[in-house]
Short mmCIF file of C-alpha atoms in Angstrom, two decimals:
data_model
loop_
_atom_site.label_atom_id
_atom_site.label_comp_id
_atom_site.label_asym_id
_atom_site.label_seq_id
_atom_site.Cartn_x
_atom_site.Cartn_y
_atom_site.Cartn_z
CA UNK V 1 -6.15 32.21 31.47
CA UNK V 2 -3.93 29.17 31.52
CA UNK V 3 -4.94 25.70 32.59
CA UNK V 4 -2.27 24.49 35.01
CA UNK V 5 -0.60 21.19 33.74
CA UNK V 6 -1.88 18.15 35.46
CA UNK V 7 0.62 16.92 38.14
CA UNK V 8 2.44 14.25 37.59
CA UNK V 9 0.75 12.33 40.73
CA UNK V 10 -2.37 13.46 39.67
CA UNK V 11 -1.84 11.69 36.34
CA UNK V 12 -0.06 8.43 37.75
CA UNK V 13 -3.04 7.80 40.30
CA UNK V 14 -5.27 8.08 37.25
CA UNK V 15 -3.63 6.14 35.05
CA UNK V 16 -3.12 3.11 38.01
CA UNK V 17 -6.73 3.44 38.31
CA UNK V 18 -7.60 2.66 35.11
CA UNK V 19 -5.84 -0.43 34.36
CA UNK V 20 -4.13 -3.45 36.39
CA UNK V 21 -0.56 -3.99 34.69
CA UNK V 22 1.65 -1.11 34.37
CA UNK V 23 4.36 -3.10 32.55
CA UNK V 24 4.07 -5.26 29.21
CA UNK V 25 5.45 -8.65 30.59
CA UNK V 26 3.41 -11.12 32.34
CA UNK V 27 3.97 -14.93 33.40
CA UNK V 28 3.25 -16.54 30.02
CA UNK V 29 4.80 -14.08 28.03
CA UNK V 30 8.11 -14.38 29.86
CA UNK V 31 7.88 -18.43 29.16
CA UNK V 32 7.07 -17.57 25.58
CA UNK V 33 10.09 -15.21 25.61
CA UNK V 34 12.55 -17.87 26.86
CA UNK V 35 10.85 -20.31 24.16
CA UNK V 36 11.50 -17.88 21.41
CA UNK V 37 14.74 -17.38 22.30
CA UNK V 38 15.79 -21.08 22.72
CA UNK V 39 14.38 -21.63 19.34
CA UNK V 40 16.22 -19.04 17.86
CA UNK V 41 19.32 -20.42 19.30
CA UNK V 42 18.80 -23.74 17.99
CA UNK V 43 17.59 -22.71 14.67
CA UNK V 44 20.89 -20.76 14.31
CA UNK V 45 23.03 -23.75 15.14
CA UNK V 46 21.02 -26.12 12.75
CA UNK V 47 21.08 -23.38 10.07
CA UNK V 48 24.54 -22.19 10.33
CA UNK V 49 26.17 -25.41 11.68
CA UNK V 50 24.59 -28.82 11.44
CA UNK V 51 22.66 -28.79 8.15
CA UNK V 52 25.12 -29.58 5.02
CA UNK V 53 25.53 -26.78 2.57
CA UNK V 54 22.72 -27.13 -0.37
CA UNK V 55 24.03 -28.68 -3.47
CA UNK V 56 23.71 -26.41 -5.98
CA UNK V 57 23.22 -23.11 -3.76
CA UNK V 58 26.05 -24.04 -0.99
CA UNK V 59 26.29 -21.87 1.90
CA UNK V 60 23.67 -19.01 0.54
CA UNK V 61 20.88 -21.33 0.89
CA UNK V 62 21.23 -21.24 4.88
CA UNK V 63 19.69 -17.67 4.15
CA UNK V 64 16.51 -19.07 3.34
CA UNK V 65 15.93 -20.87 6.71
CA UNK V 66 15.32 -17.24 7.93
CA UNK V 67 13.97 -15.72 4.51
CA UNK V 68 11.20 -17.91 4.00
CA UNK V 69 9.90 -18.21 7.44
CA UNK V 70 9.78 -14.36 7.61
CA UNK V 71 7.84 -13.72 4.48
CA UNK V 72 5.12 -16.50 5.31
CA UNK V 73 4.78 -14.86 8.67
CA UNK V 74 4.45 -11.16 7.56
CA UNK V 75 2.50 -11.90 4.20
CA UNK V 76 0.28 -14.83 5.64
CA UNK V 77 -0.36 -13.78 9.42
CA UNK V 78 0.65 -10.58 10.11
CA UNK V 79 -1.32 -9.10 7.29
CA UNK V 80 -4.14 -11.29 7.83
CA UNK V 81 -4.61 -10.36 11.82
CA UNK V 82 -4.84 -6.37 10.80
CA UNK V 83 -7.09 -7.46 8.01
CA UNK V 84 -9.39 -9.08 10.60
CA UNK V 85 -8.75 -6.53 13.30
CA UNK V 86 -9.86 -4.10 10.90
CA UNK V 87 -12.93 -5.26 10.11
CA UNK V 88 -13.80 -6.26 13.67
CA UNK V 89 -12.89 -2.60 14.74
CA UNK V 90 -15.34 -1.07 12.13
CA UNK V 91 -18.18 -3.26 13.60
CA UNK V 92 -17.50 -3.02 16.90
CA UNK V 93 -15.34 0.34 17.56
CA UNK V 94 -13.24 -2.19 20.24
CA UNK V 95 -9.79 -0.41 20.94
CA UNK V 96 -8.28 -3.64 21.54
CA UNK V 97 -8.87 -4.84 17.84
CA UNK V 98 -7.65 -1.70 16.15
CA UNK V 99 -4.40 -1.65 18.54
CA UNK V 100 -3.84 -5.64 17.53
CA UNK V 101 -4.04 -4.76 13.95
CA UNK V 102 -1.57 -2.05 14.44
CA UNK V 103 1.01 -4.15 16.26
CA UNK V 104 0.81 -7.13 13.55
CA UNK V 105 0.95 -4.58 10.84
CA UNK V 106 4.33 -3.20 12.81
CA UNK V 107 5.66 -6.36 13.25
CA UNK V 108 4.60 -7.52 9.79
CA UNK V 109 6.46 -4.75 8.10
CA UNK V 110 9.66 -5.51 10.31
CA UNK V 111 9.56 -8.88 8.92
CA UNK V 112 8.94 -8.33 5.48
CA UNK V 113 11.97 -5.70 5.66
CA UNK V 114 13.89 -8.75 7.01
CA UNK V 115 12.72 -10.84 3.88
CA UNK V 116 13.82 -8.30 1.39
CA UNK V 117 17.05 -7.90 2.96
CA UNK V 118 17.82 -11.46 3.07
CA UNK V 119 16.51 -11.97 -0.34
CA UNK V 120 18.65 -9.61 -1.84
CA UNK V 121 21.71 -10.97 0.10
CA UNK V 122 20.70 -14.50 -1.28
CA UNK V 123 20.10 -13.12 -4.76
CA UNK V 124 23.79 -12.09 -5.28
CA UNK V 125 25.43 -15.12 -5.23
CA UNK V 126 22.79 -17.31 -6.71
CA UNK V 127 21.66 -14.86 -9.79
CA UNK V 128 24.93 -12.46 -9.36
CA UNK V 129 22.98 -9.49 -8.43
CA UNK V 130 21.12 -8.06 -5.76
CA UNK V 131 18.01 -7.22 -7.48
CA UNK V 132 16.32 -9.59 -10.03
CA UNK V 133 12.74 -8.59 -11.23
CA UNK V 134 11.46 -11.81 -9.96
CA UNK V 135 7.68 -12.02 -9.32
CA UNK V 136 8.11 -12.28 -5.54
CA UNK V 137 10.78 -10.24 -4.79
CA UNK V 138 8.98 -7.57 -6.65
CA UNK V 139 5.77 -7.77 -5.19
CA UNK V 140 7.10 -7.97 -2.15
CA UNK V 141 8.78 -4.77 -2.38
CA UNK V 142 5.57 -3.12 -3.39
CA UNK V 143 3.72 -4.68 -0.33
CA UNK V 144 6.17 -3.27 1.90
CA UNK V 145 5.57 0.18 0.84
CA UNK V 146 1.69 -0.46 0.99
CA UNK V 147 1.86 -1.34 4.36
CA UNK V 148 4.82 1.38 5.04
CA UNK V 149 1.74 3.88 4.22
CA UNK V 150 -0.73 2.08 6.62
CA UNK V 151 1.82 2.54 9.53
CA UNK V 152 2.32 6.42 8.30
CA UNK V 153 -1.62 6.44 8.57
CA UNK V 154 -1.70 5.04 12.04
CA UNK V 155 1.10 7.43 13.26
CA UNK V 156 -0.91 10.84 11.91
CA UNK V 157 -1.21 13.54 14.52
CA UNK V 158 -5.12 13.73 14.44
CA UNK V 159 -8.40 12.71 16.16
CA UNK V 160 -7.72 9.06 17.73
CA UNK V 161 -10.74 8.00 16.91
CA UNK V 162 -11.14 9.07 13.11
CA UNK V 163 -7.67 7.91 12.70
CA UNK V 164 -8.23 4.35 13.61
CA UNK V 165 -11.42 4.61 11.60
CA UNK V 166 -9.52 5.37 8.49
CA UNK V 167 -6.67 3.18 9.64
CA UNK V 168 -9.07 0.32 9.39
CA UNK V 169 -10.40 1.05 5.99
CA UNK V 170 -6.71 1.14 4.91
CA UNK V 171 -6.22 -1.99 6.55
CA UNK V 172 -8.80 -3.79 4.81
CA UNK V 173 -8.09 -2.17 0.99
CA UNK V 174 -4.79 -2.93 1.75
CA UNK V 175 -5.05 -6.51 2.21
CA UNK V 176 -7.18 -6.65 -0.82
CA UNK V 177 -4.15 -4.60 -2.82
CA UNK V 178 -1.79 -7.06 -1.54
CA UNK V 179 -3.44 -9.83 -3.52
CA UNK V 180 -3.77 -7.93 -6.68
CA UNK V 181 -0.33 -6.89 -6.60
CA UNK V 182 0.86 -10.42 -5.84
CA UNK V 183 -0.90 -12.00 -8.60
CA UNK V 184 -0.55 -9.18 -11.21
CA UNK V 185 3.23 -9.19 -10.87
CA UNK V 186 3.44 -12.83 -10.97
CA UNK V 187 1.42 -12.75 -14.15
CA UNK V 188 3.51 -10.25 -15.59
CA UNK V 189 6.96 -11.92 -15.03
CA UNK V 190 5.24 -15.54 -15.91
CA UNK V 191 4.90 -14.23 -19.41
CA UNK V 192 8.48 -13.52 -19.92
CA UNK V 193 10.05 -16.04 -17.75
CA UNK V 194 9.32 -19.24 -15.68
CA UNK V 195 9.97 -19.29 -12.16
CA UNK V 196 13.77 -18.24 -11.83
CA UNK V 197 14.20 -20.36 -8.76
CA UNK V 198 11.97 -23.52 -8.09
CA UNK V 199 11.84 -24.80 -4.75
CA UNK V 200 10.60 -28.11 -5.87
CA UNK V 201 13.98 -28.79 -7.62
CA UNK V 202 16.31 -28.38 -4.67
CA UNK V 203 17.64 -31.41 -3.05
CA UNK V 204 16.72 -31.32 0.73
CA UNK V 205 17.76 -33.92 3.10
CA UNK V 206 15.90 -34.92 6.54
CA UNK V 207 17.69 -32.31 8.74
CA UNK V 208 17.28 -29.42 6.16
CA UNK V 209 13.70 -30.18 6.17
CA UNK V 210 13.75 -30.50 9.93
CA UNK V 211 15.73 -26.77 9.98
CA UNK V 212 12.94 -25.37 7.41
CA UNK V 213 10.23 -26.31 9.59
CA UNK V 214 12.00 -25.21 12.68
CA UNK V 215 12.54 -22.04 11.05
CA UNK V 216 8.82 -21.56 10.37
CA UNK V 217 8.35 -22.42 14.23
CA UNK V 218 10.66 -19.94 15.42
CA UNK V 219 9.54 -17.33 13.60
CA UNK V 220 6.01 -17.57 14.47
CA UNK V 221 7.04 -17.81 18.07
CA UNK V 222 9.44 -14.68 17.72
CA UNK V 223 6.34 -12.86 15.85
CA UNK V 224 3.61 -13.72 18.92
CA UNK V 225 6.15 -12.64 21.44
CA UNK V 226 6.70 -9.12 19.42
CA UNK V 227 3.45 -8.59 18.76
CA UNK V 228 2.05 -9.34 22.34
CA UNK V 229 4.52 -6.61 23.66
CA UNK V 230 4.04 -4.19 20.88
CA UNK V 231 0.34 -4.39 21.80
CA UNK V 232 0.69 -3.69 25.10
CA UNK V 233 2.91 -0.67 24.88
CA UNK V 234 0.02 0.56 22.64
CA UNK V 235 -2.43 -0.19 25.24
CA UNK V 236 -0.29 1.41 27.76
CA UNK V 237 -0.19 4.34 25.32
CA UNK V 238 -3.62 4.45 24.90
CA UNK V 239 -4.57 4.14 28.68
CA UNK V 240 -2.22 6.97 29.29
CA UNK V 241 -3.78 8.91 26.74
CA UNK V 242 -7.20 8.73 28.50
CA UNK V 243 -5.81 9.18 32.04
CA UNK V 244 -4.76 12.43 31.12
CA UNK V 245 -8.11 13.39 29.98
CA UNK V 246 -9.41 11.98 32.78
CA UNK V 247 -7.16 14.46 34.86
CA UNK V 248 -7.99 17.05 32.65
CA UNK V 249 -11.81 16.34 33.05
CA UNK V 250 -11.52 16.41 37.10
CA UNK V 251 -9.75 19.54 37.02
CA UNK V 252 -12.32 21.31 35.17
CA UNK V 253 -14.72 19.75 37.70
CA UNK V 254 -12.85 21.18 40.55
CA UNK V 255 -12.42 24.52 38.97
CA UNK V 256 -16.17 24.60 38.64
CA UNK V 257 -16.92 23.67 42.11
CA UNK V 258 -14.70 26.34 43.44
CA UNK V 259 -16.41 29.52 41.90
CA UNK X 1 -27.38 8.18 -4.85
CA UNK X 2 -26.89 8.61 -8.55
CA UNK X 3 -28.95 11.99 -8.54
CA UNK X 4 -26.21 13.11 -5.53
CA UNK X 5 -23.15 11.57 -7.45
CA UNK X 6 -24.29 13.95 -10.78
CA UNK X 7 -24.89 17.13 -8.46
CA UNK X 8 -21.43 16.53 -6.86
CA UNK X 9 -19.98 16.07 -10.07
CA UNK X 10 -21.42 18.79 -12.02
CA UNK X 11 -20.47 21.11 -8.97
CA UNK X 12 -16.62 20.18 -9.34
CA UNK X 13 -16.71 20.24 -12.99
CA UNK X 14 -18.14 23.85 -12.76
CA UNK X 15 -15.26 24.57 -9.89
CA UNK X 16 -12.94 23.44 -12.44
CA UNK X 17 -14.57 25.31 -15.26
CA UNK X 18 -14.09 28.58 -13.36
CA UNK X 19 -10.90 28.25 -11.77
CA UNK X 20 -9.24 26.12 -14.57
CA UNK X 21 -6.47 24.80 -12.43
CA UNK X 22 -5.88 21.44 -14.41
CA UNK X 23 -6.02 23.29 -17.53
CA UNK X 24 -3.50 25.88 -16.77
CA UNK X 25 -1.25 23.95 -14.20
CA UNK X 26 -1.80 20.10 -14.29
CA UNK X 27 -1.71 19.45 -18.13
CA UNK X 28 1.17 21.74 -18.77
CA UNK X 29 2.73 19.64 -15.91
CA UNK X 30 2.02 16.72 -17.75
CA UNK X 31 3.33 17.96 -20.89
CA UNK X 32 6.51 19.01 -19.22
CA UNK X 33 6.93 15.40 -17.90
CA UNK X 34 6.64 13.85 -21.43
CA UNK X 35 9.42 16.36 -22.48
CA UNK X 36 11.68 15.43 -19.34
CA UNK X 37 11.27 11.63 -20.20
CA UNK X 38 12.91 12.71 -23.55
CA UNK X 39 15.83 14.08 -22.06
CA UNK X 40 16.14 11.42 -19.24
CA UNK X 41 16.19 8.92 -22.08
CA UNK X 42 17.99 10.25 -24.99
CA UNK X 43 16.09 10.04 -28.05
CA UNK X 44 19.00 8.86 -29.90
CA UNK X 45 19.71 5.64 -27.84
CA UNK X 46 18.30 2.73 -29.80
CA UNK X 47 17.38 -1.37 -28.99
CA UNK X 48 17.29 -3.73 -31.21
CA UNK X 49 13.70 -5.15 -31.75
CA UNK X 50 12.35 -8.47 -32.92
CA UNK X 51 13.79 -11.72 -33.27
CA UNK X 52 15.47 -13.45 -36.04
CA UNK X 53 15.05 -12.19 -39.31
CA UNK X 54 12.77 -9.68 -38.64
CA UNK X 55 15.23 -7.60 -36.05
CA UNK X 56 15.13 -3.85 -36.19
CA UNK X 57 16.65 -1.09 -34.45
CA UNK X 58 13.79 1.41 -32.68
CA UNK X 59 14.31 4.32 -30.60
CA UNK X 60 14.21 3.28 -26.82
CA UNK X 61 11.74 6.57 -26.37
CA UNK X 62 9.21 4.58 -29.00
CA UNK X 63 9.28 1.42 -27.59
CA UNK X 64 8.87 2.61 -23.77
CA UNK X 65 5.99 5.44 -24.70
CA UNK X 66 3.20 3.24 -23.26
CA UNK X 67 5.13 3.25 -19.83
CA UNK X 68 5.97 6.90 -19.91
CA UNK X 69 2.63 7.81 -21.21
CA UNK X 70 1.17 6.07 -18.09
CA UNK X 71 3.55 7.27 -15.61
CA UNK X 72 2.91 10.82 -16.42
CA UNK X 73 -0.70 10.10 -16.19
CA UNK X 74 -0.18 8.84 -12.79
CA UNK X 75 2.09 11.85 -11.62
CA UNK X 76 -0.78 13.78 -12.82
CA UNK X 77 -3.30 11.88 -11.17
CA UNK X 78 -1.70 13.21 -7.52
CA UNK X 79 -2.32 16.59 -8.64
CA UNK X 80 -5.94 15.96 -9.56
CA UNK X 81 -6.99 14.31 -6.64
CA UNK X 82 -5.21 16.48 -4.33
CA UNK X 83 -7.04 19.24 -6.37
CA UNK X 84 -10.55 17.33 -5.80
CA UNK X 85 -10.43 17.16 -2.29
CA UNK X 86 -8.52 20.91 -1.73
CA UNK X 87 -11.69 22.28 -2.93
CA UNK X 88 -13.58 20.43 -0.36
CA UNK X 89 -11.25 21.15 2.67
CA UNK X 90 -11.87 24.99 2.87
CA UNK X 91 -14.40 25.99 5.11
CA UNK X 92 -15.59 22.54 5.87
CA UNK X 93 -16.92 21.62 2.64
CA UNK X 94 -16.95 18.22 3.20
CA UNK X 95 -18.85 18.23 6.44
CA UNK X 96 -21.50 20.68 4.50
CA UNK X 97 -21.78 17.83 1.91
CA UNK X 98 -22.73 15.52 4.67
CA UNK X 99 -24.84 17.63 6.68
CA UNK X 100 -26.67 18.81 3.32
CA UNK X 101 -28.27 15.10 3.36
CA UNK X 102 -26.18 13.51 0.55
CA UNK X 103 -25.27 9.99 0.27
CA UNK X 104 -21.78 9.47 0.91
CA UNK X 105 -21.52 6.89 -1.88
CA UNK X 106 -23.02 9.48 -4.13
CA UNK X 107 -20.77 11.54 -3.14
CA UNK X 108 -17.87 9.19 -3.87
CA UNK X 109 -19.10 8.55 -7.01
CA UNK X 110 -19.87 12.23 -8.05
CA UNK X 111 -16.05 13.11 -7.04
CA UNK X 112 -14.64 10.06 -8.30
CA UNK X 113 -16.90 10.84 -11.91
CA UNK X 114 -15.29 14.27 -12.14
CA UNK X 115 -11.72 13.04 -11.64
CA UNK X 116 -12.40 10.13 -14.27
CA UNK X 117 -13.74 13.33 -16.92
CA UNK X 118 -10.61 15.58 -15.96
CA UNK X 119 -8.39 12.50 -16.48
CA UNK X 120 -10.12 11.60 -19.73
CA UNK X 121 -9.39 14.95 -20.98
CA UNK X 122 -5.86 15.13 -19.89
CA UNK X 123 -4.82 11.74 -21.44
CA UNK X 124 -6.61 12.74 -24.87
CA UNK X 125 -3.86 15.74 -24.55
CA UNK X 126 -1.15 13.48 -22.89
CA UNK X 127 -1.45 10.86 -25.71
CA UNK X 128 -1.68 13.00 -28.61
CA UNK X 129 1.62 14.45 -27.10
CA UNK X 130 3.32 11.10 -26.80
CA UNK X 131 2.37 10.17 -30.44
CA UNK X 132 3.81 13.34 -31.64
CA UNK X 133 6.94 13.20 -29.40
CA UNK X 134 7.72 9.74 -29.25
CA UNK X 135 6.12 8.46 -32.81
CA UNK X 136 5.04 4.72 -31.80
CA UNK X 137 2.53 3.15 -34.35
CA UNK X 138 -0.83 2.36 -33.49
CA UNK X 139 -1.92 -1.12 -34.20
CA UNK X 140 -5.26 -1.49 -32.41
CA UNK X 141 -7.36 1.36 -31.65
CA UNK X 142 -10.28 -0.49 -30.07
CA UNK X 143 -8.28 -1.98 -27.71
CA UNK X 144 -6.65 1.24 -26.55
CA UNK X 145 -9.67 2.86 -26.04
CA UNK X 146 -11.01 0.03 -23.76
CA UNK X 147 -7.81 -0.01 -21.82
CA UNK X 148 -7.74 3.83 -21.50
CA UNK X 149 -11.34 3.89 -20.24
CA UNK X 150 -10.73 0.84 -17.69
CA UNK X 151 -7.63 1.89 -16.40
CA UNK X 152 -8.80 5.52 -15.73
CA UNK X 153 -11.65 4.19 -14.11
CA UNK X 154 -9.72 2.17 -11.67
CA UNK X 155 -7.17 5.14 -11.46
CA UNK X 156 -9.96 7.60 -10.42
CA UNK X 157 -11.82 5.52 -8.26
CA UNK X 158 -8.25 4.11 -6.01
CA UNK X 159 -7.14 7.78 -6.39
CA UNK X 160 -10.48 9.44 -4.94
CA UNK X 161 -10.85 6.86 -2.29
CA UNK X 162 -7.15 7.04 -0.94
CA UNK X 163 -7.48 11.08 -1.22
CA UNK X 164 -10.62 11.08 0.88
CA UNK X 165 -8.08 9.11 3.40
CA UNK X 166 -6.32 12.06 3.73
CA UNK X 167 -8.70 14.82 3.54
CA UNK X 168 -8.46 17.52 5.94
CA UNK X 169 -4.71 16.38 7.04
CA UNK X 170 -2.08 18.83 6.93
CA UNK X 171 0.49 16.08 5.93
CA UNK X 172 -1.84 15.32 2.79
CA UNK X 173 0.38 16.49 -0.07
CA UNK X 174 3.19 14.33 1.05
CA UNK X 175 0.94 11.18 2.37
CA UNK X 176 -1.24 10.74 -0.89
CA UNK X 177 1.62 9.57 -3.13
CA UNK X 178 2.68 7.38 -0.77
CA UNK X 179 -0.78 5.97 -0.32
CA UNK X 180 -2.11 5.90 -3.70
CA UNK X 181 1.21 5.05 -5.84
CA UNK X 182 1.79 1.35 -4.40
CA UNK X 183 -1.88 0.78 -4.91
CA UNK X 184 -1.99 1.90 -8.47
CA UNK X 185 1.22 0.11 -9.34
CA UNK X 186 -0.86 -2.94 -10.79
CA UNK X 187 -2.62 -0.34 -12.83
CA UNK X 188 0.62 1.05 -14.23
CA UNK X 189 1.84 -2.62 -14.91
CA UNK X 190 -1.38 -3.90 -16.44
CA UNK X 191 -2.10 -0.52 -18.49
CA UNK X 192 1.28 -0.59 -19.80
CA UNK X 193 1.10 -3.90 -21.14
CA UNK X 194 -1.93 -3.65 -22.71
CA UNK X 195 -1.14 -0.27 -24.24
CA UNK X 196 2.27 -1.91 -25.70
CA UNK X 197 -0.09 -4.46 -27.07
CA UNK X 198 -2.66 -1.83 -28.54
CA UNK X 199 0.44 -0.22 -30.35
CA UNK X 200 2.71 -2.67 -31.16
CA UNK X 201 0.14 -5.65 -31.51
CA UNK X 202 -0.40 -8.45 -31.36
CA UNK X 203 -3.84 -7.64 -29.62
CA UNK X 204 -4.01 -11.07 -28.04
CA UNK X 205 -1.29 -9.81 -25.71
CA UNK X 206 -3.41 -7.18 -24.18
CA UNK X 207 -7.06 -8.16 -24.03
CA UNK X 208 -6.21 -10.01 -20.67
CA UNK X 209 -4.73 -7.04 -19.18
CA UNK X 210 -7.43 -4.72 -20.08
CA UNK X 211 -9.76 -7.42 -18.26
CA UNK X 212 -7.64 -7.26 -15.42
CA UNK X 213 -8.04 -3.20 -15.38
CA UNK X 214 -11.73 -3.62 -15.50
CA UNK X 215 -12.01 -5.95 -12.50
CA UNK X 216 -9.69 -3.46 -10.82
CA UNK X 217 -11.94 -0.42 -11.74
CA UNK X 218 -15.02 -2.41 -10.38
CA UNK X 219 -13.24 -3.54 -7.13
CA UNK X 220 -12.02 0.05 -6.41
CA UNK X 221 -15.43 1.43 -7.15
CA UNK X 222 -17.17 -0.87 -4.97
CA UNK X 223 -14.67 -0.11 -1.98
CA UNK X 224 -14.92 3.36 -2.25
CA UNK X 225 -18.71 3.31 -2.09
CA UNK X 226 -18.81 0.85 0.91
CA UNK X 227 -15.84 2.72 2.46
CA UNK X 228 -16.21 6.59 1.82
CA UNK X 229 -19.13 7.46 4.46
CA UNK X 230 -16.63 5.76 7.11
CA UNK X 231 -13.80 7.69 5.79
CA UNK X 232 -15.16 11.06 5.88
CA UNK X 233 -17.56 10.51 8.82
CA UNK X 234 -15.68 12.71 11.97
CA UNK X 235 -15.89 11.42 15.58
#
């Protein structure tokens, strides 16, 4: 005998009963969103118009106002959140930390992708080629694949609890590996050649320094906004799964009562 | 823990002794890869090696033999660790091991040791194949043996850990390479550089890399011992 599919009404009421908001926005995140937008627009204005071109790299330098902050946010903030979330999940089995770890990694991979693309675009006029076996570029590429693998595990079609646990282990080990990759690649290239491009050598005046700082702040705010929303979507998905289970349980019980 | 490890390792090696999947399938595959590298990189192509007075022309294949050796080992590793968990996924074997009261850390160490032993045999054959086909010199045998042992320990540890992560999944065969290869990228790097130093000298260039390989092996063996229980535990 086939189970009747739970009706849409029963599902929606079960979902509504589980959790208060059924949307991802809230007053504070709307403020955060507007702030992110304002910061982005002003970053564009400063990076593209107001700052002068850099002495030796000219206009291509402007890419770095986006490139460097994306790298900082993904490598130092996003994957650290994934690490912490994974550790806490394994200790407490709290869905909150599992979903947060996943949301941070997803946005982190996006930012790392931005880092790679802007890095290559910047490399073409600066080095004459899109790809240089520069230590940072190379280790960033490996890190990108590393966390793409983490996201692939999170997407697996399997028991959610087992999947979360395996993802958490992976989230921890990946961070360990991130460090190994970074240092070994730096060590490798360091033997053959010095840093291709030394940040300390560039001449940055007041406006440029301000723009660089603005870039870092902007990307953090954008990151926070994206992660909060990604987290809330994941949370709602989780609630929807559970609500589906609630409905199925209730229908089974009703079946039992009717016999 | 160590007793359990020995039990699991000997079980895996006995399974291999009767099935001979690695010797009849993976080993020929590895040798084939060596030959294919020769097709991909023409054996006639040469590079100028050395600086100043001592320059000489060497075949590219000879020069890049260390990297090719480790690439062939990495590809074979994917098959070996896949096999290591394929024999556990039939009939819920992994559950059975757990129900038998074996320490998960012991199971990890056992499976890792079996993979380690299999890889070492494979490397011996592939290594001889490399010397035969690409003809590099051997300047520092002690460094070479140290490099091979520490690198293989790291590969076996990380490989077993990640294969456990994908154990029992339908997408295992496509997922494991994506997960394992970025992790083993630093091993490939360090092992290639250490092997280069061992073959062409000076060995002083190689020891720091061998040390890094040792550190990697210890780190991943530790991670596997700690995490294996969590990975194979079902909900």
